Each structure stands twice: as C-alpha cells, then as structure tokens.
Amino acid sequence: MSRKESLLAFEKVLNAASKAEAANNKHSIFFLHGLLGSKRNWISPARDFIKAMPGFVGVNIDLPG
C-alpha cells in the first residue's frame, strides 16, 4: 500500500458561532457515508448536529474506492 492510499480524506464541521472555541472541544462525532456517495452527503446532517450540540466537532470521512 502506498502512502497516498493510506491517507483518509475528511472534512471538519465546526459550529460557525464558535470556531475559535472548536480547538478546545473534547468530543468528536464521525459521519461516514454508505456504499455510494461521498463525505459531502453528510454535510447538512453534520451541521445540524453541531448546531444542536456545540461542544462537538463533526468529522465527515470519505473512504477511498
């Protein structure tokens, strides 16, 4: 396995009102897409969750292949 294949694509979802506080958040929730699609499929649910639970950082994961 090459180094490129071992990297994981992800996108952090932070609360827009408190991005400065996001570095101090101790809780994370991971959103993983299903068989088809990509990490962008979970951006709206992740934003809604982070809005309701501001102490969390959301991480949308995109699995290769």
PDB file of C-alpha atoms in Angstrom:
ATOM      1  CA  MET A   1       0.000   0.000   0.000  1.00  0.00           C
ATOM      2  CA  SER A   2       1.432   3.348  -0.984  1.00  0.00           C
ATOM      3  CA  ARG A   3       1.343   6.380   1.299  1.00  0.00           C
ATOM      4  CA  LYS A   4      -1.308   8.047  -0.865  1.00  0.00           C
ATOM      5  CA  GLU A   5      -3.646   5.048  -0.499  1.00  0.00           C
ATOM      6  CA  SER A   6      -3.276   5.062   3.282  1.00  0.00           C
ATOM      7  CA  LEU A   7      -4.439   8.678   3.733  1.00  0.00           C
ATOM      8  CA  LEU A   8      -8.021   9.318   4.717  1.00  0.00           C
ATOM      9  CA  ALA A   9      -9.984  12.197   3.200  1.00  0.00           C
ATOM     10  CA  PHE A  10     -12.009  14.114   5.771  1.00  0.00           C
ATOM     11  CA  GLU A  11     -13.672  17.441   6.419  1.00  0.00           C
ATOM     12  CA  LYS A  12     -14.198  19.031   9.833  1.00  0.00           C
ATOM     13  CA  VAL A  13     -17.581  20.570  10.586  1.00  0.00           C
ATOM     14  CA  LEU A  14     -17.445  23.317  13.207  1.00  0.00           C
ATOM     15  CA  ASN A  15     -20.068  25.483  14.841  1.00  0.00           C
ATOM     16  CA  ALA A  16     -19.962  28.773  12.911  1.00  0.00           C
ATOM     17  CA  ALA A  17     -20.679  30.804  16.051  1.00  0.00           C
ATOM     18  CA  SER A  18     -17.739  29.409  17.997  1.00  0.00           C
ATOM     19  CA  LYS A  19     -14.965  28.360  15.602  1.00  0.00           C
ATOM     20  CA  ALA A  20     -12.401  29.824  17.988  1.00  0.00           C
ATOM     21  CA  GLU A  21     -13.673  27.500  20.702  1.00  0.00           C
ATOM     22  CA  ALA A  22     -13.567  24.453  18.418  1.00  0.00           C
ATOM     23  CA  ALA A  23      -9.901  23.839  19.210  1.00  0.00           C
ATOM     24  CA  ASN A  24     -10.906  23.252  22.841  1.00  0.00           C
ATOM     25  CA  ASN A  25     -13.741  20.805  22.076  1.00  0.00           C
ATOM     26  CA  LYS A  26     -13.067  17.408  23.563  1.00  0.00           C
ATOM     27  CA  HIS A  27     -15.814  15.500  21.774  1.00  0.00           C
ATOM     28  CA  SER A  28     -15.945  14.431  18.150  1.00  0.00           C
ATOM     29  CA  ILE A  29     -18.581  12.685  16.110  1.00  0.00           C
ATOM     30  CA  PHE A  30     -17.725  10.946  12.860  1.00  0.00           C
ATOM     31  CA  PHE A  31     -20.056  10.787   9.860  1.00  0.00           C
ATOM     32  CA  LEU A  32     -19.334   8.066   7.317  1.00  0.00           C
ATOM     33  CA  HIS A  33     -21.158   7.735   4.011  1.00  0.00           C
ATOM     34  CA  GLY A  34     -22.566   4.425   2.820  1.00  0.00           C
ATOM     35  CA  LEU A  35     -21.818   2.342  -0.253  1.00  0.00           C
ATOM     36  CA  LEU A  36     -22.377   5.147  -2.760  1.00  0.00           C
ATOM     37  CA  GLY A  37     -21.677   8.836  -2.355  1.00  0.00           C
ATOM     38  CA  SER A  38     -19.039  10.869  -0.578  1.00  0.00           C
ATOM     39  CA  LYS A  39     -18.379  12.846   2.595  1.00  0.00           C
ATOM     40  CA  ARG A  40     -20.404  15.739   1.134  1.00  0.00           C
ATOM     41  CA  ASN A  41     -23.584  13.632   1.576  1.00  0.00           C
ATOM     42  CA  TRP A  42     -23.337  14.195   5.336  1.00  0.00           C
ATOM     43  CA  ILE A  43     -22.570  17.924   5.432  1.00  0.00           C
ATOM     44  CA  SER A  44     -26.156  19.024   6.238  1.00  0.00           C
ATOM     45  CA  PRO A  45     -26.796  16.428   8.966  1.00  0.00           C
ATOM     46  CA  ALA A  46     -23.368  17.180  10.447  1.00  0.00           C
ATOM     47  CA  ARG A  47     -24.056  20.930  10.535  1.00  0.00           C
ATOM     48  CA  ASP A  48     -27.446  20.326  12.155  1.00  0.00           C
ATOM     49  CA  PHE A  49     -25.880  18.080  14.807  1.00  0.00           C
ATOM     50  CA  ILE A  50     -23.088  20.561  15.587  1.00  0.00           C
ATOM     51  CA  LYS A  51     -25.638  23.359  15.820  1.00  0.00           C
ATOM     52  CA  ALA A  52     -27.617  21.352  18.386  1.00  0.00           C
ATOM     53  CA  MET A  53     -24.515  20.094  20.245  1.00  0.00           C
ATOM     54  CA  PRO A  54     -21.955  22.951  20.172  1.00  0.00           C
ATOM     55  CA  GLY A  55     -19.433  21.057  22.314  1.00  0.00           C
ATOM     56  CA  PHE A  56     -18.738  18.653  19.449  1.00  0.00           C
ATOM     57  CA  VAL A  57     -16.625  18.761  16.324  1.00  0.00           C
ATOM     58  CA  GLY A  58     -18.022  16.836  13.374  1.00  0.00           C
ATOM     59  CA  VAL A  59     -15.767  14.918  11.029  1.00  0.00           C
ATOM     60  CA  ASN A  60     -17.068  13.771   7.651  1.00  0.00           C
ATOM     61  CA  ILE A  61     -14.984  10.851   6.390  1.00  0.00           C
ATOM     62  CA  ASP A  62     -14.617   9.820   2.755  1.00  0.00           C
ATOM     63  CA  LEU A  63     -13.436   6.275   2.220  1.00  0.00           C
ATOM     64  CA  PRO A  64     -11.453   5.701  -0.963  1.00  0.00           C
ATOM     65  CA  GLY A  65     -12.982   3.420  -3.589  1.00  0.00           C
TER      66      GLY A  65
END
